[in-house]
């Protein structure tokens, strides 16, 4: 899978991409991430890519020419134009269902904004899929682009060691719960012991305990997850995803 990140701040990316799972995925050529500096497409001698908004008002707006020309040139590299994503607080909200949808693509172009926003004609011409990562304002789309790369890469085949680990993830399709508590050595620390059931060797009992723990935590903290399916529809009983012995 190929990602192209279009940004005014390309230097933000190598540190993040150069570590951990992402670095391994890139080294193993399971994913490619190309970062492009939109300023290179500026015709201005100061490499300016923004300007004041028509009609007045605060802040600066990203100009249409460098952004559209950058996208078009980058699209001519590589195989196929890919899907253009614009990172903006005005977009639809990212969740695991959207991540799964994006992971089906061979190529994503991630367009990061700064300043007050993009000239509307960028949207009109490129018709990007506009995505937000939540209801708060960031200084730019770069962190949101990293969020998308991070979340999508996890779903690229072979990136994770154990294939089951994403199926069981909290928010994957048909799975809407928080994770149960995990423990590792030592068995006791400052008087806090690992629950006995985890040491019992009884895999059935461990699975039931974990399921119940996850369910209780979800009920306490994120009851909304139990009330809605990933597509946003409310379930009949408000207990989507619950399946414990107590039901039987
Ligand atoms: Cl994608 N961009 C900005 N600037 N702020 C955001 C966002 C994106 N998602 C949430 N807040």
Short mmCIF file of N, CA, C and O in Angstrom, two decimals, residues 56-113:
data_model
loop_
_atom_site.label_atom_id
_atom_site.label_comp_id
_atom_site.label_asym_id
_atom_site.label_seq_id
_atom_site.Cartn_x
_atom_site.Cartn_y
_atom_site.Cartn_z
N UNK A 56 -12.24 39.36 3.34
CA UNK A 56 -11.65 39.76 4.62
C UNK A 56 -11.78 38.70 5.69
O UNK A 56 -12.31 37.62 5.44
N UNK A 57 -11.28 39.02 6.85
CA UNK A 57 -11.33 38.07 7.97
C UNK A 57 -9.94 37.65 8.37
O UNK A 57 -8.97 37.96 7.67
N UNK A 58 -9.87 36.97 9.49
CA UNK A 58 -8.56 36.61 10.05
C UNK A 58 -7.94 35.43 9.30
O UNK A 58 -8.62 34.68 8.60
N UNK A 59 -6.64 35.27 9.47
CA UNK A 59 -5.96 34.07 9.00
C UNK A 59 -5.69 34.07 7.51
O UNK A 59 -5.95 35.02 6.80
N UNK A 60 -5.10 32.96 7.09
CA UNK A 60 -4.68 32.82 5.70
C UNK A 60 -5.31 31.55 5.13
O UNK A 60 -5.64 30.63 5.86
N UNK A 61 -5.43 31.54 3.81
CA UNK A 61 -6.08 30.42 3.13
C UNK A 61 -5.07 29.78 2.18
O UNK A 61 -4.31 30.49 1.51
N UNK A 62 -5.06 28.45 2.12
CA UNK A 62 -4.16 27.75 1.18
C UNK A 62 -4.63 28.01 -0.24
O UNK A 62 -5.81 27.83 -0.56
N UNK A 63 -3.68 28.37 -1.10
CA UNK A 63 -4.02 28.72 -2.47
C UNK A 63 -4.30 27.47 -3.31
O UNK A 63 -3.72 26.41 -3.09
N UNK A 64 -5.15 27.67 -4.30
CA UNK A 64 -5.57 26.54 -5.12
C UNK A 64 -4.45 26.00 -6.02
O UNK A 64 -4.29 24.77 -6.15
N UNK A 65 -3.66 26.90 -6.66
CA UNK A 65 -2.74 26.39 -7.71
C UNK A 65 -1.68 25.42 -7.17
O UNK A 65 -1.51 24.33 -7.74
N UNK A 66 -0.91 25.79 -6.12
CA UNK A 66 0.13 24.84 -5.69
C UNK A 66 -0.46 23.51 -5.21
O UNK A 66 0.13 22.45 -5.48
N UNK A 67 -1.58 23.58 -4.54
CA UNK A 67 -2.14 22.34 -3.98
C UNK A 67 -2.64 21.42 -5.09
O UNK A 67 -2.29 20.23 -5.14
N UNK A 68 -3.40 21.99 -6.03
CA UNK A 68 -3.95 21.14 -7.10
C UNK A 68 -2.83 20.62 -8.00
O UNK A 68 -2.81 19.44 -8.37
N UNK A 69 -1.85 21.47 -8.29
CA UNK A 69 -0.76 21.01 -9.16
C UNK A 69 0.11 19.97 -8.47
O UNK A 69 0.58 19.01 -9.10
N UNK A 70 0.29 20.13 -7.19
CA UNK A 70 1.04 19.13 -6.41
C UNK A 70 0.31 17.79 -6.44
O UNK A 70 0.91 16.75 -6.74
N UNK A 71 -0.98 17.81 -6.17
CA UNK A 71 -1.75 16.55 -6.17
C UNK A 71 -1.68 15.89 -7.55
O UNK A 71 -1.41 14.69 -7.65
N UNK A 72 -1.88 16.68 -8.58
CA UNK A 72 -1.89 16.10 -9.92
C UNK A 72 -0.55 15.49 -10.31
O UNK A 72 -0.49 14.41 -10.90
N UNK A 73 0.53 16.18 -9.95
CA UNK A 73 1.85 15.65 -10.31
C UNK A 73 2.16 14.38 -9.51
O UNK A 73 2.66 13.40 -10.05
N UNK A 74 1.83 14.42 -8.24
CA UNK A 74 2.08 13.24 -7.41
C UNK A 74 1.23 12.05 -7.91
O UNK A 74 1.68 10.91 -7.93
N UNK A 75 0.02 12.35 -8.36
CA UNK A 75 -0.84 11.27 -8.86
C UNK A 75 -0.27 10.60 -10.11
O UNK A 75 -0.53 9.43 -10.35
N UNK A 76 0.51 11.36 -10.87
CA UNK A 76 1.11 10.77 -12.08
C UNK A 76 2.27 9.83 -11.74
O UNK A 76 2.64 8.99 -12.56
N UNK A 77 2.84 9.99 -10.54
CA UNK A 77 3.84 9.00 -10.08
C UNK A 77 3.10 7.76 -9.64
O UNK A 77 2.00 7.86 -9.13
N UNK A 78 3.73 6.65 -9.77
CA UNK A 78 3.12 5.44 -9.20
C UNK A 78 1.93 4.95 -9.99
O UNK A 78 1.55 5.53 -11.00
N UNK A 79 1.37 3.88 -9.51
CA UNK A 79 0.27 3.23 -10.23
C UNK A 79 -1.08 3.74 -9.75
O UNK A 79 -1.42 3.61 -8.58
N UNK A 80 -1.85 4.33 -10.63
CA UNK A 80 -3.20 4.76 -10.30
C UNK A 80 -3.21 6.02 -9.46
O UNK A 80 -2.28 6.28 -8.72
N UNK A 81 -4.28 6.82 -9.63
CA UNK A 81 -4.33 8.12 -8.95
C UNK A 81 -4.53 8.01 -7.44
O UNK A 81 -4.18 8.93 -6.71
N UNK A 82 -5.07 6.93 -6.97
CA UNK A 82 -5.31 6.78 -5.53
C UNK A 82 -6.52 7.57 -5.07
O UNK A 82 -7.14 8.30 -5.85
N UNK A 83 -6.82 7.41 -3.81
CA UNK A 83 -7.97 8.13 -3.24
C UNK A 83 -7.44 9.35 -2.49
O UNK A 83 -6.52 9.23 -1.69
N UNK A 84 -8.01 10.50 -2.80
CA UNK A 84 -7.54 11.75 -2.19
C UNK A 84 -8.33 12.02 -0.91
O UNK A 84 -9.56 12.11 -0.93
N UNK A 85 -7.60 12.13 0.18
CA UNK A 85 -8.19 12.41 1.48
C UNK A 85 -7.74 13.81 1.89
O UNK A 85 -6.55 14.11 1.83
N UNK A 86 -8.68 14.63 2.32
CA UNK A 86 -8.32 15.95 2.84
C UNK A 86 -8.55 15.94 4.35
O UNK A 86 -9.64 15.60 4.81
N UNK A 87 -7.50 16.29 5.08
CA UNK A 87 -7.62 16.33 6.54
C UNK A 87 -8.15 17.70 6.95
O UNK A 87 -7.47 18.71 6.74
N UNK A 88 -9.31 17.72 7.49
CA UNK A 88 -9.95 18.98 7.87
C UNK A 88 -10.97 18.74 8.98
O UNK A 88 -11.64 17.71 8.97
N UNK A 89 -11.05 19.69 9.93
CA UNK A 89 -12.04 19.51 11.00
C UNK A 89 -13.47 19.50 10.46
O UNK A 89 -14.40 19.12 11.17
N UNK A 90 -13.66 19.90 9.18
CA UNK A 90 -15.01 19.86 8.58
C UNK A 90 -15.38 18.49 8.02
O UNK A 90 -16.48 18.29 7.52
N UNK A 91 -14.45 17.55 8.07
CA UNK A 91 -14.70 16.25 7.44
C UNK A 91 -15.57 15.32 8.26
O UNK A 91 -15.93 15.63 9.39
N UNK A 92 -15.87 14.15 7.67
CA UNK A 92 -16.57 13.14 8.46
C UNK A 92 -15.59 12.57 9.48
O UNK A 92 -14.37 12.54 9.24
N UNK A 93 -16.11 12.14 10.58
CA UNK A 93 -15.26 11.75 11.70
C UNK A 93 -14.66 10.36 11.48
O UNK A 93 -15.36 9.41 11.14
N UNK A 94 -13.36 10.27 11.70
CA UNK A 94 -12.67 8.99 11.58
C UNK A 94 -13.09 8.04 12.69
O UNK A 94 -13.18 8.43 13.85
N UNK A 95 -13.35 6.81 12.33
CA UNK A 95 -13.52 5.75 13.34
C UNK A 95 -12.98 4.46 12.70
O UNK A 95 -12.49 4.47 11.57
N UNK A 96 -13.05 3.37 13.42
CA UNK A 96 -12.44 2.14 12.92
C UNK A 96 -13.10 1.65 11.63
O UNK A 96 -12.43 1.07 10.78
N UNK A 97 -14.39 1.94 11.49
CA UNK A 97 -15.06 1.54 10.25
C UNK A 97 -14.49 2.29 9.04
O UNK A 97 -14.25 1.70 7.98
N UNK A 98 -14.23 3.59 9.23
CA UNK A 98 -13.62 4.38 8.14
C UNK A 98 -12.19 3.87 7.88
O UNK A 98 -11.76 3.74 6.73
N UNK A 99 -11.46 3.56 8.94
CA UNK A 99 -10.10 3.03 8.79
C UNK A 99 -10.13 1.74 7.96
O UNK A 99 -9.32 1.55 7.04
N UNK A 100 -11.09 0.87 8.25
CA UNK A 100 -11.19 -0.40 7.50
C UNK A 100 -11.48 -0.13 6.03
O UNK A 100 -10.95 -0.81 5.15
N UNK A 101 -12.32 0.87 5.79
CA UNK A 101 -12.64 1.25 4.41
C UNK A 101 -11.38 1.76 3.69
O UNK A 101 -11.10 1.36 2.56
N UNK A 102 -10.62 2.60 4.34
CA UNK A 102 -9.42 3.17 3.73
C UNK A 102 -8.37 2.09 3.47
O UNK A 102 -7.61 2.15 2.50
N UNK A 103 -8.35 1.09 4.33
CA UNK A 103 -7.35 0.02 4.20
C UNK A 103 -7.60 -0.84 2.97
O UNK A 103 -6.72 -1.61 2.57
N UNK A 104 -8.78 -0.72 2.37
CA UNK A 104 -9.07 -1.47 1.13
C UNK A 104 -8.37 -0.86 -0.08
O UNK A 104 -8.27 -1.49 -1.13
N UNK A 105 -7.94 0.39 0.04
CA UNK A 105 -7.35 1.08 -1.11
C UNK A 105 -5.89 0.66 -1.32
O UNK A 105 -5.21 0.29 -0.38
N UNK A 106 -5.43 0.78 -2.58
CA UNK A 106 -4.01 0.53 -2.87
C UNK A 106 -3.18 1.76 -2.57
O UNK A 106 -1.96 1.68 -2.37
N UNK A 107 -3.83 2.92 -2.65
CA UNK A 107 -3.07 4.16 -2.54
C UNK A 107 -3.94 5.25 -1.94
O UNK A 107 -5.07 5.45 -2.39
N UNK A 108 -3.38 5.95 -0.96
CA UNK A 108 -4.08 7.09 -0.36
C UNK A 108 -3.20 8.33 -0.47
O UNK A 108 -2.00 8.27 -0.19
N UNK A 109 -3.79 9.44 -0.89
CA UNK A 109 -3.10 10.73 -0.88
C UNK A 109 -3.68 11.54 0.27
O UNK A 109 -4.90 11.76 0.31
N UNK A 110 -2.84 11.95 1.17
CA UNK A 110 -3.32 12.65 2.37
C UNK A 110 -2.92 14.11 2.29
O UNK A 110 -1.73 14.44 2.30
N UNK A 111 -3.91 14.94 2.16
CA UNK A 111 -3.68 16.37 1.94
C UNK A 111 -3.86 17.10 3.27
O UNK A 111 -4.95 17.11 3.84
N UNK A 112 -2.73 17.66 3.78
CA UNK A 112 -2.75 18.30 5.10
C UNK A 112 -2.91 19.80 4.95
O UNK A 112 -2.13 20.43 4.25
N UNK A 113 -3.86 20.36 5.64
CA UNK A 113 -4.04 21.81 5.62
C UNK A 113 -3.38 22.47 6.81
O UNK A 113 -3.05 21.83 7.79
#
